[in-house]
Coordinates of C-alpha atoms in Angstrom, one line a residue:
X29 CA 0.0 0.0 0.0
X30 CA 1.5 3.7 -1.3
X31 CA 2.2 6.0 1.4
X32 CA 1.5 10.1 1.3
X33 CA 4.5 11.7 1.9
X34 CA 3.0 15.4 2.2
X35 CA 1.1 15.9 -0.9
X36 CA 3.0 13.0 -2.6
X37 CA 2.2 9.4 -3.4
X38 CA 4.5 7.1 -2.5
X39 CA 4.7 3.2 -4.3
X40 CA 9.4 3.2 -3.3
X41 CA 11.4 5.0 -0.8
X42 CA 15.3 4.3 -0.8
X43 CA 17.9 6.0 1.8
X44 CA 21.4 6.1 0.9
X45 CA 21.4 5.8 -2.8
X46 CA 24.8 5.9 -4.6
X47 CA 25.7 8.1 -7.0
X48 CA 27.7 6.0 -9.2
X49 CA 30.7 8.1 -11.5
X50 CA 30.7 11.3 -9.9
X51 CA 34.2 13.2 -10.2
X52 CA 33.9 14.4 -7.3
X53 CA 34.0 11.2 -5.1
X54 CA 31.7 9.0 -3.8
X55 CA 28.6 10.1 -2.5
X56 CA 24.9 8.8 -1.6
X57 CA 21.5 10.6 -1.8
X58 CA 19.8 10.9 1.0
X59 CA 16.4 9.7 0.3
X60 CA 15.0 8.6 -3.5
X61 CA 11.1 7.9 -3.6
X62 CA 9.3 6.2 -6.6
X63 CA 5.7 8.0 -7.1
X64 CA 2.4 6.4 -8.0
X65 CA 3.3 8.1 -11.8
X66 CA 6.9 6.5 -12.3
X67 CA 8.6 9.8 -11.3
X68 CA 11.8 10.2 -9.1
X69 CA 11.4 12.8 -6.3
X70 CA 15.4 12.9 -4.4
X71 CA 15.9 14.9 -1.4
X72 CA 19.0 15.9 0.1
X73 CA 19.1 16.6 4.0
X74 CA 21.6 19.1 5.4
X75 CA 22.2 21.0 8.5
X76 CA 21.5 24.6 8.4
X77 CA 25.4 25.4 9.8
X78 CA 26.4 23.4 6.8
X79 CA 24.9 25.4 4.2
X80 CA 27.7 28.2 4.0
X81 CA 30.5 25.0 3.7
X82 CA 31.9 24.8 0.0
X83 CA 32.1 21.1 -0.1
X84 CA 28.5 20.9 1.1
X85 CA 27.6 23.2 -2.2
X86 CA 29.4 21.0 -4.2
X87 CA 27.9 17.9 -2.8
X88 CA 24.6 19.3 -4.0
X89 CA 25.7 20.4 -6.9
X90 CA 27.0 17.1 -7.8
X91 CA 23.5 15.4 -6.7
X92 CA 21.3 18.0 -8.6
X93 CA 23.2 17.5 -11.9
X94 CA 23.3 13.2 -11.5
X95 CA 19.6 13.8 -10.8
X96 CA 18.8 15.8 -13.8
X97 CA 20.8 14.7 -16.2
X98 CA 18.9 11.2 -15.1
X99 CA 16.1 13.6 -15.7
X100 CA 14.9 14.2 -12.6
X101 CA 12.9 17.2 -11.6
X102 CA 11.9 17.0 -8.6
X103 CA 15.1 17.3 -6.7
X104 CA 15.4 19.8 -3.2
X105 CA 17.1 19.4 -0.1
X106 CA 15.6 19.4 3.6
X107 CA 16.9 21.3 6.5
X108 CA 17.4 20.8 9.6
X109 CA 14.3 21.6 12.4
X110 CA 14.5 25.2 13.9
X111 CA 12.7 26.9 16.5
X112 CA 9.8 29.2 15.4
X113 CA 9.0 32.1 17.2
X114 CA 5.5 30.4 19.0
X115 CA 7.9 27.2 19.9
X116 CA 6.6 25.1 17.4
X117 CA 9.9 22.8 15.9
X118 CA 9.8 23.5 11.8
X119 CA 11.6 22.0 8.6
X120 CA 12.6 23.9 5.7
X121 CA 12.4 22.2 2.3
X122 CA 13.8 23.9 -0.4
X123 CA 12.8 23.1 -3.9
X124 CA 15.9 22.5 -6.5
X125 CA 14.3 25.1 -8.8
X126 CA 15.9 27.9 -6.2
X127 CA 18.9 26.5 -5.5

């Protein structure tokens, strides 16, 4: 049975997939998750302090263009919980459209 991942529907979810060939070393994606329609929706989880950290870009980088050149489109990354103001814990996703 398909799980909702927010507005998503879920048939696959994989953690720790390998990106295979990349120059710049070996690296795995965080989370990969076949939906209902065949499409590949990859998220990439990073701490907020980690943002500013030029490996960290490249990282990304490096996972955005395997993804798309797979032709993947619904790539973003996740970050971290945080405070809000009212004490409620929230996470930041950020689509790979902005990034």
């Amino acid at each position: 049975m398909p799980c909702v991942l927010r507005e998503y529907h879920v048939k696959e979810f994989r953690c720790q997939v390998l990106l295979e060939g990349l120059e710049i070393g070996e690296y795995c994606s965080d989370f990969v998750a076949t939906k209902m329609d065949d499409e590949l929706m990859v998220r990439e989880c990073v701490y907020r302090k980690h943002l500013s950290k030029p490996m960290t870009a490249k990282l990304l980088d490096a996972s955005r263009n395997y993804w798309r050149r797979r032709g993947v489109t619904d790539w973003g990354i996740v970050i971290e919980k945080k405070e809000a103001a009212d004490g409620e814990e929230l996470i930041n996703q950020v689509s790979g459209n902005h990034i």
